Short mmCIF file of C-alpha atoms in Angstrom, two decimals:
data_model
loop_
_atom_site.label_atom_id
_atom_site.label_comp_id
_atom_site.label_asym_id
_atom_site.label_seq_id
_atom_site.Cartn_x
_atom_site.Cartn_y
_atom_site.Cartn_z
CA MET A 16 -43.24 -36.56 5.72
CA THR A 17 -39.57 -35.98 4.98
CA ILE A 18 -38.49 -32.34 4.82
CA LEU A 19 -35.19 -31.50 3.14
CA VAL A 20 -33.52 -28.24 4.18
CA LEU A 21 -30.78 -27.06 1.83
CA GLY A 22 -28.32 -24.53 3.21
CA GLY A 23 -28.62 -25.72 6.79
CA SER A 24 -25.49 -23.97 8.05
CA GLY A 25 -26.65 -20.41 7.28
CA GLN A 26 -28.53 -18.17 9.68
CA LEU A 27 -31.88 -18.96 8.03
CA GLY A 28 -31.04 -22.64 7.68
CA GLN A 29 -30.31 -22.93 11.39
CA GLU A 30 -33.64 -21.33 12.27
CA LEU A 31 -35.47 -23.60 9.81
CA ILE A 32 -33.97 -26.64 11.52
CA ARG A 33 -35.33 -25.35 14.84
CA ALA A 34 -38.78 -24.52 13.51
CA LEU A 35 -39.28 -27.60 11.34
CA ALA A 36 -37.92 -30.29 13.66
CA PRO A 37 -41.36 -31.09 15.14
CA GLN A 38 -43.04 -31.27 11.71
CA GLY A 39 -41.63 -34.58 10.46
CA ALA A 40 -38.42 -36.34 9.51
CA LEU A 41 -35.88 -33.60 8.83
CA VAL A 42 -32.92 -34.05 6.49
CA VAL A 43 -30.37 -31.24 6.27
CA ALA A 44 -27.77 -30.55 3.59
CA THR A 45 -24.90 -28.08 3.49
CA ARG A 46 -22.14 -27.35 1.01
CA THR A 47 -19.51 -29.03 3.20
CA GLY A 48 -21.60 -31.91 4.55
CA ARG A 49 -21.21 -30.57 8.09
CA LEU A 50 -23.59 -28.68 10.34
CA VAL A 51 -22.47 -25.66 12.35
CA ASP A 52 -21.85 -27.87 15.39
CA GLY A 53 -19.66 -30.22 13.34
CA ARG A 54 -22.14 -33.07 12.97
CA PRO A 55 -22.26 -34.72 9.52
CA CYS A 56 -25.17 -34.12 7.15
CA GLU A 57 -25.93 -34.44 3.44
CA VAL A 58 -23.82 -32.58 0.86
CA ALA A 59 -25.50 -30.12 -1.51
CA ASP A 60 -22.97 -27.96 -3.34
CA PHE A 61 -24.78 -25.26 -5.29
CA ASP A 62 -21.64 -24.63 -7.29
CA HIS A 63 -22.40 -27.97 -8.98
CA PRO A 64 -26.12 -27.80 -9.85
CA ALA A 65 -26.02 -30.95 -12.01
CA ASP A 66 -25.37 -33.03 -8.88
CA LEU A 67 -28.55 -31.94 -7.09
CA PRO A 68 -31.16 -34.11 -8.87
CA GLY A 69 -29.16 -37.21 -7.90
CA LEU A 70 -29.29 -36.16 -4.24
CA LEU A 71 -33.05 -35.65 -4.50
CA ASP A 72 -33.51 -39.02 -6.22
CA ARG A 73 -31.74 -40.71 -3.32
CA LEU A 74 -33.51 -38.84 -0.52
CA GLN A 75 -37.02 -38.68 -2.06
CA PRO A 76 -38.13 -35.76 0.14
CA SER A 77 -41.79 -34.80 0.60
CA VAL A 78 -40.93 -31.08 0.83
CA VAL A 79 -37.80 -29.21 -0.27
CA ILE A 80 -36.80 -25.91 1.35
CA ASN A 81 -33.95 -23.99 -0.22
CA ALA A 82 -32.14 -21.69 2.20
CA ALA A 83 -28.89 -21.82 0.20
CA ALA A 84 -27.79 -18.97 -2.06
CA TYR A 85 -24.86 -16.90 -3.21
CA THR A 86 -25.34 -13.83 -1.00
CA ALA A 87 -21.98 -12.01 -1.23
CA VAL A 88 -23.50 -8.95 -2.90
CA ASP A 89 -20.25 -7.14 -3.70
CA ARG A 90 -18.24 -10.21 -4.65
CA ALA A 91 -20.99 -11.23 -7.07
CA GLU A 92 -19.97 -8.32 -9.29
CA GLN A 93 -16.62 -10.09 -9.78
CA GLU A 94 -18.02 -13.64 -9.79
CA PRO A 95 -21.21 -13.49 -11.88
CA ASP A 96 -20.91 -17.08 -13.09
CA ALA A 97 -20.67 -18.44 -9.55
CA ALA A 98 -23.63 -16.31 -8.47
CA ARG A 99 -25.66 -17.61 -11.42
CA ARG A 100 -24.85 -21.25 -10.68
CA ALA A 101 -26.01 -20.91 -7.08
CA ASN A 102 -28.93 -18.51 -7.53
CA VAL A 103 -30.34 -19.61 -10.90
CA ASP A 104 -29.04 -22.98 -12.11
CA ALA A 105 -29.28 -24.79 -8.77
CA PRO A 106 -32.82 -23.63 -7.90
CA GLU A 107 -33.92 -24.42 -11.44
CA ALA A 108 -32.60 -28.00 -11.17
CA ILE A 109 -34.32 -28.48 -7.81
CA ALA A 110 -37.60 -26.91 -8.97
CA ARG A 111 -37.74 -29.14 -12.04
CA TRP A 112 -37.20 -32.25 -9.92
CA CYS A 113 -39.90 -31.09 -7.49
CA ALA A 114 -42.33 -30.43 -10.34
CA ARG A 115 -41.77 -33.91 -11.81
CA HIS A 116 -42.38 -35.52 -8.41
CA ALA A 117 -45.24 -33.23 -7.22
CA VAL A 118 -43.13 -32.05 -4.27
CA PRO A 119 -43.68 -28.53 -2.85
CA PHE A 120 -40.61 -26.31 -3.19
CA VAL A 121 -39.91 -23.37 -0.86
CA HIS A 122 -37.44 -20.82 -2.20
CA TYR A 123 -36.25 -17.50 -0.77
CA SER A 124 -35.59 -14.32 -2.70
CA THR A 125 -34.73 -10.74 -1.88
CA ASP A 126 -35.60 -7.03 -1.95
CA TYR A 127 -32.62 -6.66 -4.33
CA VAL A 128 -34.86 -7.65 -7.25
CA PHE A 129 -36.14 -4.05 -7.07
CA ASP A 130 -34.26 -0.86 -7.94
CA GLY A 131 -35.25 1.09 -4.82
CA ARG A 132 -36.81 4.03 -6.65
CA SER A 133 -40.26 3.51 -5.15
CA ARG A 134 -41.46 5.48 -2.15
CA VAL A 135 -44.27 3.10 -1.26
CA PRO A 136 -43.78 -0.53 -0.18
CA TYR A 137 -43.23 -2.90 -3.09
CA ARG A 138 -46.04 -5.33 -3.87
CA GLU A 139 -45.38 -8.77 -5.30
CA ASP A 140 -46.54 -7.69 -8.76
CA ALA A 141 -44.32 -4.59 -8.90
CA PRO A 142 -41.90 -4.59 -11.87
CA THR A 143 -38.48 -5.94 -10.99
CA SER A 144 -35.36 -4.01 -11.97
CA PRO A 145 -32.29 -5.22 -10.09
CA LEU A 146 -29.24 -2.98 -9.83
CA GLY A 147 -26.49 -5.61 -9.83
CA VAL A 148 -25.47 -9.21 -10.35
CA TYR A 149 -26.83 -10.49 -7.05
CA GLY A 150 -30.31 -9.04 -7.59
CA THR A 151 -30.36 -10.12 -11.23
CA THR A 152 -29.50 -13.71 -10.40
CA LYS A 153 -32.08 -13.83 -7.62
CA ARG A 154 -34.75 -12.50 -9.98
CA ASP A 155 -33.76 -15.00 -12.66
CA GLY A 156 -33.83 -17.76 -10.06
CA GLU A 157 -37.41 -16.81 -9.17
CA ASP A 158 -38.36 -16.97 -12.85
CA ALA A 159 -36.75 -20.39 -13.22
CA VAL A 160 -38.64 -21.76 -10.21
CA ARG A 161 -41.94 -20.50 -11.57
CA ALA A 162 -41.21 -21.82 -15.06
CA ALA A 163 -40.61 -25.33 -13.71
CA GLY A 164 -44.36 -25.59 -13.27
CA GLY A 165 -44.62 -27.22 -9.84
CA ARG A 166 -46.06 -26.01 -6.57
CA HIS A 167 -43.72 -23.37 -5.24
CA LEU A 168 -43.64 -20.88 -2.40
CA ILE A 169 -41.25 -18.04 -3.11
CA PHE A 170 -40.71 -15.74 -0.15
CA ARG A 171 -38.97 -12.43 -0.81
CA THR A 172 -37.38 -11.06 2.31
CA ALA A 173 -34.93 -8.32 3.30
CA TRP A 174 -32.32 -7.17 5.82
CA VAL A 175 -32.14 -10.64 7.41
CA TYR A 176 -30.29 -11.06 10.70
CA SER A 177 -30.13 -13.34 13.72
CA GLY A 178 -28.17 -13.91 16.91
CA ARG A 179 -25.89 -16.32 15.03
CA GLY A 180 -23.68 -16.15 11.98
CA SER A 181 -22.50 -13.12 10.05
CA ASN A 182 -25.00 -10.26 9.84
CA PHE A 183 -25.53 -6.60 10.65
CA LEU A 184 -26.65 -7.18 14.24
CA ARG A 185 -23.61 -9.23 15.12
CA THR A 186 -21.28 -6.80 13.35
CA MET A 187 -22.73 -3.82 15.23
CA LEU A 188 -22.43 -5.56 18.60
CA ARG A 189 -18.81 -6.44 17.89
CA LEU A 190 -17.88 -2.96 16.67
CA GLY A 191 -19.86 -1.30 19.43
CA ALA A 192 -17.70 -3.08 21.99
CA GLU A 193 -14.53 -1.91 20.24
CA ARG A 194 -15.19 1.67 19.15
CA GLU A 195 -16.59 4.89 20.55
CA VAL A 196 -17.84 6.20 17.20
CA LEU A 197 -19.37 4.38 14.23
CA ARG A 198 -20.46 5.76 10.86
CA VAL A 199 -23.54 4.03 9.43
CA VAL A 200 -25.50 4.62 6.24
CA ALA A 201 -28.70 6.59 6.84
CA ASP A 202 -30.18 6.95 3.34
CA GLN A 203 -31.11 3.32 2.66
CA ILE A 204 -34.57 2.40 3.94
CA GLY A 205 -35.87 -1.09 4.61
CA THR A 206 -37.17 -3.50 7.23
CA PRO A 207 -34.84 -5.54 9.47
CA THR A 208 -36.20 -9.09 9.55
CA PRO A 209 -35.24 -11.88 11.97
CA ALA A 210 -34.33 -15.21 10.39
CA ALA A 211 -36.45 -16.85 13.12
CA LEU A 212 -39.52 -15.00 11.85
CA ILE A 213 -38.92 -16.24 8.30
CA ALA A 214 -38.52 -19.81 9.54
CA ASP A 215 -41.65 -19.67 11.70
CA VAL A 216 -43.79 -18.22 8.90
CA THR A 217 -42.43 -20.83 6.48
CA THR A 218 -43.47 -23.58 8.87
CA HIS A 219 -46.92 -22.03 9.24
CA ALA A 220 -47.32 -21.67 5.46
CA LEU A 221 -46.48 -25.33 4.84
CA ARG A 222 -49.29 -26.34 7.21
CA HIS A 223 -51.84 -24.24 5.31
CA PRO A 224 -54.65 -26.54 4.09
CA ASP A 225 -55.15 -24.85 0.70
CA GLY A 226 -51.79 -25.85 -0.77
CA LEU A 227 -51.09 -22.34 -2.05
CA SER A 228 -48.47 -21.65 -4.70
CA GLY A 229 -46.97 -18.28 -5.60
CA THR A 230 -44.78 -15.41 -4.45
CA TRP A 231 -45.10 -13.51 -1.19
CA HIS A 232 -43.20 -10.77 0.62
CA LEU A 233 -42.06 -11.84 4.10
CA THR A 234 -40.51 -9.27 6.40
CA ALA A 235 -41.27 -7.69 9.73
CA THR A 236 -43.38 -4.52 9.56
CA GLY A 237 -42.37 -0.88 9.58
CA GLN A 238 -39.20 0.69 8.25
CA THR A 239 -35.93 2.24 9.29
CA SER A 240 -32.46 3.00 7.95
CA TRP A 241 -29.28 1.10 8.71
CA HIS A 242 -28.41 4.03 10.97
CA GLY A 243 -31.73 3.74 12.79
CA PHE A 244 -31.31 -0.02 13.09
CA ALA A 245 -27.84 0.43 14.58
CA GLU A 246 -29.07 2.92 17.17
CA ALA A 247 -31.90 0.55 18.16
CA ILE A 248 -29.42 -2.33 18.50
CA PHE A 249 -27.19 -0.33 20.82
CA ALA A 250 -30.07 0.98 22.93
CA ASP A 251 -31.31 -2.58 23.45
CA ALA A 252 -27.81 -3.91 24.11
CA VAL A 253 -27.16 -1.30 26.79
CA ALA A 254 -30.56 -1.93 28.40
CA ARG A 255 -29.79 -5.66 28.62
CA GLY A 256 -26.25 -5.16 29.89
CA VAL A 257 -24.72 -6.62 26.72
CA LEU A 258 -22.74 -3.38 26.25
CA PRO A 259 -21.74 -1.00 29.06
CA CYS A 260 -22.46 2.03 26.89
CA ALA A 261 -23.51 2.82 23.34
CA PRO A 262 -21.09 4.23 20.81
CA ARG A 263 -21.98 7.43 18.99
CA VAL A 264 -23.56 6.50 15.65
CA GLU A 265 -22.95 9.13 12.97
CA PRO A 266 -25.22 9.09 9.90
CA ILE A 267 -23.52 8.99 6.49
CA THR A 268 -24.75 8.69 2.92
CA THR A 269 -24.40 5.71 0.64
CA ALA A 270 -21.89 7.72 -1.40
CA GLU A 271 -19.66 7.97 1.68
CA TYR A 272 -19.59 4.17 2.02
CA PRO A 273 -18.45 2.99 -1.41
CA ALA A 274 -19.16 -0.60 -2.41
CA GLN A 275 -18.81 -2.71 -5.54
CA ALA A 276 -22.57 -3.28 -5.90
CA ARG A 277 -25.33 -0.70 -5.85
CA ARG A 278 -27.98 -1.14 -3.16
CA PRO A 279 -31.68 -0.22 -3.47
CA ALA A 280 -32.24 3.03 -1.60
CA TYR A 281 -35.78 2.00 -0.62
CA SER A 282 -36.68 -1.64 -0.26
CA ARG A 283 -39.64 -1.86 2.07
CA LEU A 284 -41.86 -4.76 0.99
CA ASP A 285 -45.66 -4.82 1.22
CA VAL A 286 -46.55 -7.87 3.34
CA SER A 287 -50.35 -7.61 3.18
CA LYS A 288 -50.72 -10.50 0.71
CA LEU A 289 -48.80 -12.85 3.01
CA GLN A 290 -50.81 -11.76 6.04
CA GLY A 291 -54.09 -12.29 4.21
CA ASP A 292 -53.32 -15.54 2.43
CA PHE A 293 -51.81 -17.29 5.44
CA ASP A 294 -53.68 -15.47 8.24
CA VAL A 295 -50.44 -14.56 9.96
CA ALA A 296 -49.56 -11.55 12.10
CA LEU A 297 -46.09 -10.09 11.59
CA PRO A 298 -44.24 -8.19 14.33
CA SER A 299 -42.79 -4.73 13.99
CA TRP A 300 -39.08 -4.67 13.26
CA GLN A 301 -38.56 -3.23 16.76
CA ASP A 302 -40.37 -6.14 18.40
CA GLY A 303 -38.44 -8.55 16.19
CA LEU A 304 -35.16 -7.04 17.36
CA ALA A 305 -36.19 -7.33 21.01
CA GLN A 306 -37.04 -11.01 20.52
CA VAL A 307 -33.71 -11.76 18.85
CA MET A 308 -31.74 -9.92 21.51
CA ALA A 309 -33.60 -11.77 24.28
CA ARG A 310 -32.81 -15.16 22.72
CA ARG A 311 -29.34 -14.56 21.34
CA PRO A 312 -26.68 -16.97 22.59
CA ALA A 313 -23.99 -15.69 24.89
CA PRO A 314 -20.91 -14.43 23.00
#
């Protein structure tokens, strides 16, 4: 079995490489043709979707996993065409190739397909109503993958972070070492989710004997705010000696932290379908954070 991972240089892509390496021959592609450590790999530029079927024809993968996306939420408001190429046109081209060749296609989506007005966790069949370009293109990308007609596994996730790359955890640890006071949004609610968890569940799902196809929500369990997540990060960092002391974290509203794109105020996802269909136990977001902090590479 040859597994192709697209977007191998991102935080999820790196965890997928780790998790999938024992499963079969692994081929990795990035936009630049280089892995994070500088080694060469295949080139898959999602800004040029028409080139992707040729890559797939040459590689003839048994499974395709797409961890590439346009994820610059604010910049997407100024670059809607680029966001659409990466989040809609590229997945559509890949999904159509996979459907023609009976190849399973794993694709990742986001809590941003919802408007955040709910006060109960979103189920997979909840109506989508994205607030901005990023969420709209991710929703349309989901629709394109489904419309291609092949076996697909779409995993919606949220608040993804890891010990590598650019993410909220790494930003907080950097700022916490530099400042005595931080102001963090406290009125957006969601579930911090380790990239390693997503990669491990993806690997587990691909081994499932029933060959399921559909859409699932994949996050850790529980909920918090960005403010609550920041306080938990600092408490753990101090306990492990990563930081000598925790900065004071002041809660602010979304209105006090202006951004180009609107964020969903509530984006907790209901993960019961995933747990039932794949017989998988998901950790609390607190346990997920502890695991990431224990394994994070030295700065």
